[in-house]
């Protein structure tokens, strides 16, 4: 007589709890966290990302402080202009230092370029002045030369007609202004907003795929049937979602801490206190949004019977995440305001609005409340689909089949 246990036996009865003093969901959560946090690939990936963030910030800080030293060759007919360029370079760009090298003629200038004795050669052209380099444009030097030569030639032409440069340029200045903040602050807010969107997308995709894969692995190996005989499936789902959420939050806090500390060593250190508030809001929105998506990833895994089925069952979720990613990056104006209240897109859009400023105090609270409500509904719906699809084998399960299946 066969001793196999039926696979469709009730597993979520109220009395079917794990033995011991701890609730079953906490045991599953601990297992998820411990198994991942001791995994070398997880630790290596986290350490690599930390090094990448620190290296990127360090490289940019070094780039800001380094001086670009360039050598400008000048023939006798351009020595005066080249000297003016060298003298005026600090006023145009304080990070560019120009050294003039005098050469006898054109052949000597070209030889200096080919032998790397000079970075560029300034000489008169058919209509103005020409800057010649060997094979690549000297970006910083070009900008300095264009500004100084334009100013010098304008001064000479003004003197020829008996006026001044100031008189010729009177009323031609164009300045920029912002209703809120300034240009530099807006640039920092835009960059940090991109980081927020990327971190959410990266965490939701990586941890979501791993969560779905673990569900499929347990289902395919039929280990889940043994687990279901010991604890309710809703506890298994809760433990998996909370465990992966805890791991994602740990990684997020590490990345944000490294980023803020690194930023304090750059020229943007004065913005670190102002970024603390938006960062705290982002953590709250990240938590609510990630819980909802993690539950959906678990459902995607439960609908599949093989690893090959995951691409089909997770396609709607992947498309949703792409909408969140590109929406978070590209939306602005009224569209951004509306999206900041629409879950789950609000998880990335509202923190960007908070960074930009001008958000009323009640708006983040309302958006977070709506996102939390969406997460609660998602967890309720996902828990029903997960329980009814997890023990079904023999092929991919549709959402309709999972929803209407018997308990």
PDB file of C-alpha atoms in Angstrom, residues 138-372:
ATOM      1  CA  UNK A 138      41.081  69.358 -26.495  1.00  0.00           C
ATOM      2  CA  UNK A 139      37.725  69.970 -24.833  1.00  0.00           C
ATOM      3  CA  UNK A 140      38.709  72.154 -21.884  1.00  0.00           C
ATOM      4  CA  UNK A 141      41.374  74.045 -23.851  1.00  0.00           C
ATOM      5  CA  UNK A 142      38.971  74.671 -26.731  1.00  0.00           C
ATOM      6  CA  UNK A 143      36.461  76.321 -24.424  1.00  0.00           C
ATOM      7  CA  UNK A 144      39.120  78.554 -22.887  1.00  0.00           C
ATOM      8  CA  UNK A 145      40.586  79.539 -26.267  1.00  0.00           C
ATOM      9  CA  UNK A 146      37.167  80.354 -27.736  1.00  0.00           C
ATOM     10  CA  UNK A 147      36.262  82.588 -24.778  1.00  0.00           C
ATOM     11  CA  UNK A 148      39.591  84.437 -24.547  1.00  0.00           C
ATOM     12  CA  UNK A 149      40.050  84.902 -28.304  1.00  0.00           C
ATOM     13  CA  UNK A 150      36.491  86.173 -28.664  1.00  0.00           C
ATOM     14  CA  UNK A 151      37.007  88.677 -25.861  1.00  0.00           C
ATOM     15  CA  UNK A 152      40.414  89.783 -27.168  1.00  0.00           C
ATOM     16  CA  UNK A 153      39.235  90.246 -30.752  1.00  0.00           C
ATOM     17  CA  UNK A 154      36.143  92.084 -29.580  1.00  0.00           C
ATOM     18  CA  UNK A 155      38.338  94.429 -27.526  1.00  0.00           C
ATOM     19  CA  UNK A 156      40.589  95.121 -30.532  1.00  0.00           C
ATOM     20  CA  UNK A 157      37.626  95.791 -32.836  1.00  0.00           C
ATOM     21  CA  UNK A 158      36.035  98.064 -30.236  1.00  0.00           C
ATOM     22  CA  UNK A 159      39.266 100.052 -29.951  1.00  0.00           C
ATOM     23  CA  UNK A 160      39.401 100.454 -33.747  1.00  0.00           C
ATOM     24  CA  UNK A 161      35.993 102.141 -33.792  1.00  0.00           C
ATOM     25  CA  UNK A 162      36.643 104.217 -30.686  1.00  0.00           C
ATOM     26  CA  UNK A 163      34.427 102.432 -28.170  1.00  0.00           C
ATOM     27  CA  UNK A 164      34.736  99.820 -25.438  1.00  0.00           C
ATOM     28  CA  UNK A 165      33.783  96.178 -25.048  1.00  0.00           C
ATOM     29  CA  UNK A 166      31.472  97.065 -22.171  1.00  0.00           C
ATOM     30  CA  UNK A 167      29.584  99.524 -24.376  1.00  0.00           C
ATOM     31  CA  UNK A 168      29.201  96.951 -27.146  1.00  0.00           C
ATOM     32  CA  UNK A 169      27.973  94.270 -24.718  1.00  0.00           C
ATOM     33  CA  UNK A 170      25.623  96.502 -22.759  1.00  0.00           C
ATOM     34  CA  UNK A 171      22.239  94.817 -22.349  1.00  0.00           C
ATOM     35  CA  UNK A 172      23.328  91.494 -23.892  1.00  0.00           C
ATOM     36  CA  UNK A 173      23.811  89.505 -20.675  1.00  0.00           C
ATOM     37  CA  UNK A 174      21.449  86.545 -20.153  1.00  0.00           C
ATOM     38  CA  UNK A 175      21.111  85.187 -16.621  1.00  0.00           C
ATOM     39  CA  UNK A 176      19.110  82.246 -15.299  1.00  0.00           C
ATOM     40  CA  UNK A 177      16.920  82.014 -12.251  1.00  0.00           C
ATOM     41  CA  UNK A 178      14.606  79.490 -10.555  1.00  0.00           C
ATOM     42  CA  UNK A 179      11.373  80.081  -8.722  1.00  0.00           C
ATOM     43  CA  UNK A 180      12.604  77.516  -6.179  1.00  0.00           C
ATOM     44  CA  UNK A 181      16.249  76.948  -5.340  1.00  0.00           C
ATOM     45  CA  UNK A 182      19.098  77.390  -7.779  1.00  0.00           C
ATOM     46  CA  UNK A 183      20.660  75.620 -10.734  1.00  0.00           C
ATOM     47  CA  UNK A 184      23.245  73.701  -8.712  1.00  0.00           C
ATOM     48  CA  UNK A 185      20.640  72.468  -6.234  1.00  0.00           C
ATOM     49  CA  UNK A 186      18.385  71.413  -9.108  1.00  0.00           C
ATOM     50  CA  UNK A 187      21.282  69.462 -10.634  1.00  0.00           C
ATOM     51  CA  UNK A 188      22.002  67.666  -7.362  1.00  0.00           C
ATOM     52  CA  UNK A 189      18.294  66.856  -6.893  1.00  0.00           C
ATOM     53  CA  UNK A 190      18.093  65.437 -10.421  1.00  0.00           C
ATOM     54  CA  UNK A 191      21.164  63.236  -9.896  1.00  0.00           C
ATOM     55  CA  UNK A 192      19.994  61.939  -6.511  1.00  0.00           C
ATOM     56  CA  UNK A 193      16.513  61.341  -7.938  1.00  0.00           C
ATOM     57  CA  UNK A 194      18.029  59.125 -10.622  1.00  0.00           C
ATOM     58  CA  UNK A 195      19.870  57.193  -7.907  1.00  0.00           C
ATOM     59  CA  UNK A 196      16.605  56.671  -5.998  1.00  0.00           C
ATOM     60  CA  UNK A 197      14.817  55.328  -9.079  1.00  0.00           C
ATOM     61  CA  UNK A 198      17.723  53.068 -10.027  1.00  0.00           C
ATOM     62  CA  UNK A 199      18.131  51.623  -6.524  1.00  0.00           C
ATOM     63  CA  UNK A 200      14.428  50.770  -6.311  1.00  0.00           C
ATOM     64  CA  UNK A 201      14.385  49.153  -9.750  1.00  0.00           C
ATOM     65  CA  UNK A 202      17.620  47.248  -9.110  1.00  0.00           C
ATOM     66  CA  UNK A 203      16.509  45.902  -5.722  1.00  0.00           C
ATOM     67  CA  UNK A 204      13.004  44.971  -6.862  1.00  0.00           C
ATOM     68  CA  UNK A 205      14.323  43.155  -9.927  1.00  0.00           C
ATOM     69  CA  UNK A 206      17.209  41.280  -8.285  1.00  0.00           C
ATOM     70  CA  UNK A 207      15.458  40.258  -5.083  1.00  0.00           C
ATOM     71  CA  UNK A 208      12.187  39.639  -6.913  1.00  0.00           C
ATOM     72  CA  UNK A 209      13.760  37.224  -9.381  1.00  0.00           C
ATOM     73  CA  UNK A 210      15.549  35.407  -6.568  1.00  0.00           C
ATOM     74  CA  UNK A 211      12.342  35.180  -4.546  1.00  0.00           C
ATOM     75  CA  UNK A 212      10.375  33.796  -7.500  1.00  0.00           C
ATOM     76  CA  UNK A 213      13.176  31.339  -8.323  1.00  0.00           C
ATOM     77  CA  UNK A 214      13.230  30.009  -4.751  1.00  0.00           C
ATOM     78  CA  UNK A 215       9.454  29.472  -4.865  1.00  0.00           C
ATOM     79  CA  UNK A 216       9.770  27.536  -8.134  1.00  0.00           C
ATOM     80  CA  UNK A 217      12.661  25.479  -6.777  1.00  0.00           C
ATOM     81  CA  UNK A 218      10.664  24.430  -3.706  1.00  0.00           C
ATOM     82  CA  UNK A 219       7.607  23.709  -5.828  1.00  0.00           C
ATOM     83  CA  UNK A 220       9.477  21.753  -8.504  1.00  0.00           C
ATOM     84  CA  UNK A 221      11.347  19.637  -5.945  1.00  0.00           C
ATOM     85  CA  UNK A 222       8.074  19.146  -3.981  1.00  0.00           C
ATOM     86  CA  UNK A 223       9.769  20.333  -0.813  1.00  0.00           C
ATOM     87  CA  UNK A 224       6.930  22.796  -0.449  1.00  0.00           C
ATOM     88  CA  UNK A 225       4.546  19.895   0.223  1.00  0.00           C
ATOM     89  CA  UNK A 226       6.616  18.935   3.272  1.00  0.00           C
ATOM     90  CA  UNK A 227       6.715  22.556   4.432  1.00  0.00           C
ATOM     91  CA  UNK A 228       2.974  22.930   3.875  1.00  0.00           C
ATOM     92  CA  UNK A 229       2.345  19.954   6.146  1.00  0.00           C
ATOM     93  CA  UNK A 230       4.111  21.780   8.980  1.00  0.00           C
ATOM     94  CA  UNK A 231       3.111  25.447   8.622  1.00  0.00           C
ATOM     95  CA  UNK A 232       0.327  27.418   6.926  1.00  0.00           C
ATOM     96  CA  UNK A 233       1.213  28.614   3.422  1.00  0.00           C
ATOM     97  CA  UNK A 234       0.368  32.189   4.359  1.00  0.00           C
ATOM     98  CA  UNK A 235       3.153  32.027   6.961  1.00  0.00           C
ATOM     99  CA  UNK A 236       5.528  30.710   4.311  1.00  0.00           C
ATOM    100  CA  UNK A 237       4.632  33.609   2.021  1.00  0.00           C
ATOM    101  CA  UNK A 238       4.935  36.164   4.829  1.00  0.00           C
ATOM    102  CA  UNK A 239       8.340  34.823   5.834  1.00  0.00           C
ATOM    103  CA  UNK A 240       9.669  34.926   2.282  1.00  0.00           C
ATOM    104  CA  UNK A 241       8.380  38.445   1.636  1.00  0.00           C
ATOM    105  CA  UNK A 242       9.602  39.845   4.957  1.00  0.00           C
ATOM    106  CA  UNK A 243      12.956  38.078   4.697  1.00  0.00           C
ATOM    107  CA  UNK A 244      13.691  39.461   1.243  1.00  0.00           C
ATOM    108  CA  UNK A 245      12.380  42.880   2.270  1.00  0.00           C
ATOM    109  CA  UNK A 246      14.761  42.903   5.236  1.00  0.00           C
ATOM    110  CA  UNK A 247      17.686  41.975   2.992  1.00  0.00           C
ATOM    111  CA  UNK A 248      16.750  44.636   0.447  1.00  0.00           C
ATOM    112  CA  UNK A 249      16.441  47.250   3.198  1.00  0.00           C
ATOM    113  CA  UNK A 250      19.861  46.311   4.602  1.00  0.00           C
ATOM    114  CA  UNK A 251      21.449  46.700   1.190  1.00  0.00           C
ATOM    115  CA  UNK A 252      19.618  49.968   0.568  1.00  0.00           C
ATOM    116  CA  UNK A 253      20.718  51.487   3.886  1.00  0.00           C
ATOM    117  CA  UNK A 254      24.329  50.475   3.214  1.00  0.00           C
ATOM    118  CA  UNK A 255      24.272  52.036  -0.267  1.00  0.00           C
ATOM    119  CA  UNK A 256      22.612  55.245   0.942  1.00  0.00           C
ATOM    120  CA  UNK A 257      25.031  55.573   3.870  1.00  0.00           C
ATOM    121  CA  UNK A 258      28.044  55.132   1.590  1.00  0.00           C
ATOM    122  CA  UNK A 259      26.600  57.623  -0.879  1.00  0.00           C
ATOM    123  CA  UNK A 260      25.859  60.326   1.705  1.00  0.00           C
ATOM    124  CA  UNK A 261      29.206  59.895   3.457  1.00  0.00           C
ATOM    125  CA  UNK A 262      31.008  59.996   0.129  1.00  0.00           C
ATOM    126  CA  UNK A 263      29.083  63.089  -0.928  1.00  0.00           C
ATOM    127  CA  UNK A 264      30.232  64.865   2.232  1.00  0.00           C
ATOM    128  CA  UNK A 265      33.804  64.706   0.889  1.00  0.00           C
ATOM    129  CA  UNK A 266      32.925  66.460  -2.368  1.00  0.00           C
ATOM    130  CA  UNK A 267      32.141  70.061  -3.213  1.00  0.00           C
ATOM    131  CA  UNK A 268      28.451  69.216  -2.704  1.00  0.00           C
ATOM    132  CA  UNK A 269      28.891  68.471   0.999  1.00  0.00           C
ATOM    133  CA  UNK A 270      26.671  71.416   1.929  1.00  0.00           C
ATOM    134  CA  UNK A 271      23.681  69.591   0.414  1.00  0.00           C
ATOM    135  CA  UNK A 272      24.014  66.489   2.608  1.00  0.00           C
ATOM    136  CA  UNK A 273      21.810  67.843   5.461  1.00  0.00           C
ATOM    137  CA  UNK A 274      19.140  68.871   2.951  1.00  0.00           C
ATOM    138  CA  UNK A 275      19.191  65.369   1.420  1.00  0.00           C
ATOM    139  CA  UNK A 276      18.591  63.624   4.745  1.00  0.00           C
ATOM    140  CA  UNK A 277      14.846  64.338   4.805  1.00  0.00           C
ATOM    141  CA  UNK A 278      14.138  63.184   1.224  1.00  0.00           C
ATOM    142  CA  UNK A 279      16.296  60.105   1.856  1.00  0.00           C
ATOM    143  CA  UNK A 280      14.194  59.167   4.901  1.00  0.00           C
ATOM    144  CA  UNK A 281      11.029  59.557   2.820  1.00  0.00           C
ATOM    145  CA  UNK A 282      12.534  57.387   0.083  1.00  0.00           C
ATOM    146  CA  UNK A 283      13.260  54.618   2.611  1.00  0.00           C
ATOM    147  CA  UNK A 284       9.613  54.665   3.719  1.00  0.00           C
ATOM    148  CA  UNK A 285       8.319  54.596   0.135  1.00  0.00           C
ATOM    149  CA  UNK A 286      10.844  51.893  -0.754  1.00  0.00           C
ATOM    150  CA  UNK A 287       9.599  49.649   2.056  1.00  0.00           C
ATOM    151  CA  UNK A 288       5.921  49.927   1.133  1.00  0.00           C
ATOM    152  CA  UNK A 289       6.535  49.542  -2.585  1.00  0.00           C
ATOM    153  CA  UNK A 290       8.963  46.658  -2.202  1.00  0.00           C
ATOM    154  CA  UNK A 291       6.592  44.633   0.007  1.00  0.00           C
ATOM    155  CA  UNK A 292       3.894  44.868  -2.667  1.00  0.00           C
ATOM    156  CA  UNK A 293       6.223  43.887  -5.502  1.00  0.00           C
ATOM    157  CA  UNK A 294       7.843  41.086  -3.477  1.00  0.00           C
ATOM    158  CA  UNK A 295       4.435  39.537  -2.899  1.00  0.00           C
ATOM    159  CA  UNK A 296       3.714  39.727  -6.632  1.00  0.00           C
ATOM    160  CA  UNK A 297       7.062  38.079  -7.402  1.00  0.00           C
ATOM    161  CA  UNK A 298       6.159  35.234  -5.044  1.00  0.00           C
ATOM    162  CA  UNK A 299       2.851  34.830  -6.901  1.00  0.00           C
ATOM    163  CA  UNK A 300       4.714  34.767 -10.227  1.00  0.00           C
ATOM    164  CA  UNK A 301       6.849  31.941  -8.862  1.00  0.00           C
ATOM    165  CA  UNK A 302       3.860  29.988  -7.544  1.00  0.00           C
ATOM    166  CA  UNK A 303       2.117  30.138 -10.936  1.00  0.00           C
ATOM    167  CA  UNK A 304       5.077  28.462 -12.624  1.00  0.00           C
ATOM    168  CA  UNK A 305       5.841  24.765 -12.404  1.00  0.00           C
ATOM    169  CA  UNK A 306       9.300  24.971 -13.971  1.00  0.00           C
ATOM    170  CA  UNK A 307      12.018  27.591 -14.141  1.00  0.00           C
ATOM    171  CA  UNK A 308      11.278  27.975 -17.849  1.00  0.00           C
ATOM    172  CA  UNK A 309       7.750  29.171 -16.997  1.00  0.00           C
ATOM    173  CA  UNK A 310       8.945  32.128 -14.938  1.00  0.00           C
ATOM    174  CA  UNK A 311       9.489  34.386 -17.934  1.00  0.00           C
ATOM    175  CA  UNK A 312       5.832  34.022 -18.905  1.00  0.00           C
ATOM    176  CA  UNK A 313       4.388  34.356 -15.413  1.00  0.00           C
ATOM    177  CA  UNK A 314       6.581  37.369 -14.544  1.00  0.00           C
ATOM    178  CA  UNK A 315       6.133  39.332 -17.799  1.00  0.00           C
ATOM    179  CA  UNK A 316       3.314  41.590 -16.486  1.00  0.00           C
ATOM    180  CA  UNK A 317       5.355  42.325 -13.377  1.00  0.00           C
ATOM    181  CA  UNK A 318       8.477  43.080 -15.408  1.00  0.00           C
ATOM    182  CA  UNK A 319       6.500  45.471 -17.612  1.00  0.00           C
ATOM    183  CA  UNK A 320       5.137  47.204 -14.501  1.00  0.00           C
ATOM    184  CA  UNK A 321       8.654  47.698 -13.192  1.00  0.00           C
ATOM    185  CA  UNK A 322       9.806  49.152 -16.518  1.00  0.00           C
ATOM    186  CA  UNK A 323       6.891  51.593 -16.402  1.00  0.00           C
ATOM    187  CA  UNK A 324       7.969  52.590 -12.898  1.00  0.00           C
ATOM    188  CA  UNK A 325      11.599  52.988 -13.958  1.00  0.00           C
ATOM    189  CA  UNK A 326      11.067  55.086 -17.086  1.00  0.00           C
ATOM    190  CA  UNK A 327       8.138  56.932 -15.551  1.00  0.00           C
ATOM    191  CA  UNK A 328      10.262  57.874 -12.574  1.00  0.00           C
ATOM    192  CA  UNK A 329      12.974  59.207 -14.874  1.00  0.00           C
ATOM    193  CA  UNK A 330      10.967  60.942 -17.580  1.00  0.00           C
ATOM    194  CA  UNK A 331       7.787  62.279 -15.989  1.00  0.00           C
ATOM    195  CA  UNK A 332       7.634  65.979 -15.171  1.00  0.00           C
ATOM    196  CA  UNK A 333       5.113  68.751 -14.717  1.00  0.00           C
ATOM    197  CA  UNK A 334       1.500  67.791 -14.123  1.00  0.00           C
ATOM    198  CA  UNK A 335       2.145  64.186 -15.173  1.00  0.00           C
ATOM    199  CA  UNK A 336       4.720  63.828 -12.420  1.00  0.00           C
ATOM    200  CA  UNK A 337       2.358  65.313  -9.834  1.00  0.00           C
ATOM    201  CA  UNK A 338      -0.427  62.887 -10.770  1.00  0.00           C
ATOM    202  CA  UNK A 339       1.913  59.878 -10.870  1.00  0.00           C
ATOM    203  CA  UNK A 340       3.266  60.732  -7.429  1.00  0.00           C
ATOM    204  CA  UNK A 341      -0.101  59.680  -5.964  1.00  0.00           C
ATOM    205  CA  UNK A 342      -0.622  56.566  -8.120  1.00  0.00           C
ATOM    206  CA  UNK A 343       0.720  53.324  -6.576  1.00  0.00           C
ATOM    207  CA  UNK A 344       3.131  51.713  -7.149  1.00  0.00           C
ATOM    208  CA  UNK A 345       4.699  54.383  -9.405  1.00  0.00           C
ATOM    209  CA  UNK A 346       4.487  56.812  -6.483  1.00  0.00           C
ATOM    210  CA  UNK A 347       7.230  54.813  -4.742  1.00  0.00           C
ATOM    211  CA  UNK A 348       9.810  56.419  -7.047  1.00  0.00           C
ATOM    212  CA  UNK A 349       8.052  59.583  -8.260  1.00  0.00           C
ATOM    213  CA  UNK A 350       7.105  61.165  -4.927  1.00  0.00           C
ATOM    214  CA  UNK A 351      10.674  60.985  -3.499  1.00  0.00           C
ATOM    215  CA  UNK A 352      11.863  62.803  -6.646  1.00  0.00           C
ATOM    216  CA  UNK A 353       9.272  65.520  -6.106  1.00  0.00           C
ATOM    217  CA  UNK A 354      10.356  65.865  -2.475  1.00  0.00           C
ATOM    218  CA  UNK A 355      13.950  66.293  -3.647  1.00  0.00           C
ATOM    219  CA  UNK A 356      12.979  69.032  -6.082  1.00  0.00           C
ATOM    220  CA  UNK A 357      11.118  70.927  -3.349  1.00  0.00           C
ATOM    221  CA  UNK A 358       7.815  72.750  -3.354  1.00  0.00           C
ATOM    222  CA  UNK A 359       5.811  69.772  -2.033  1.00  0.00           C
ATOM    223  CA  UNK A 360       3.136  70.477   0.581  1.00  0.00           C
ATOM    224  CA  UNK A 361       3.571  68.633   3.894  1.00  0.00           C
ATOM    225  CA  UNK A 362       0.442  66.531   3.381  1.00  0.00           C
ATOM    226  CA  UNK A 363       1.327  65.282  -0.095  1.00  0.00           C
ATOM    227  CA  UNK A 364       3.994  62.707   0.919  1.00  0.00           C
ATOM    228  CA  UNK A 365       1.740  61.488   3.739  1.00  0.00           C
ATOM    229  CA  UNK A 366      -1.191  61.001   1.367  1.00  0.00           C
ATOM    230  CA  UNK A 367       0.979  59.301  -1.260  1.00  0.00           C
ATOM    231  CA  UNK A 368       2.541  56.997   1.336  1.00  0.00           C
ATOM    232  CA  UNK A 369      -0.895  56.140   2.737  1.00  0.00           C
ATOM    233  CA  UNK A 370      -2.189  55.257  -0.728  1.00  0.00           C
ATOM    234  CA  UNK A 371       0.913  53.156  -1.396  1.00  0.00           C
ATOM    235  CA  UNK A 372       0.526  51.343   1.933  1.00  0.00           C
TER     236      UNK A 372
END
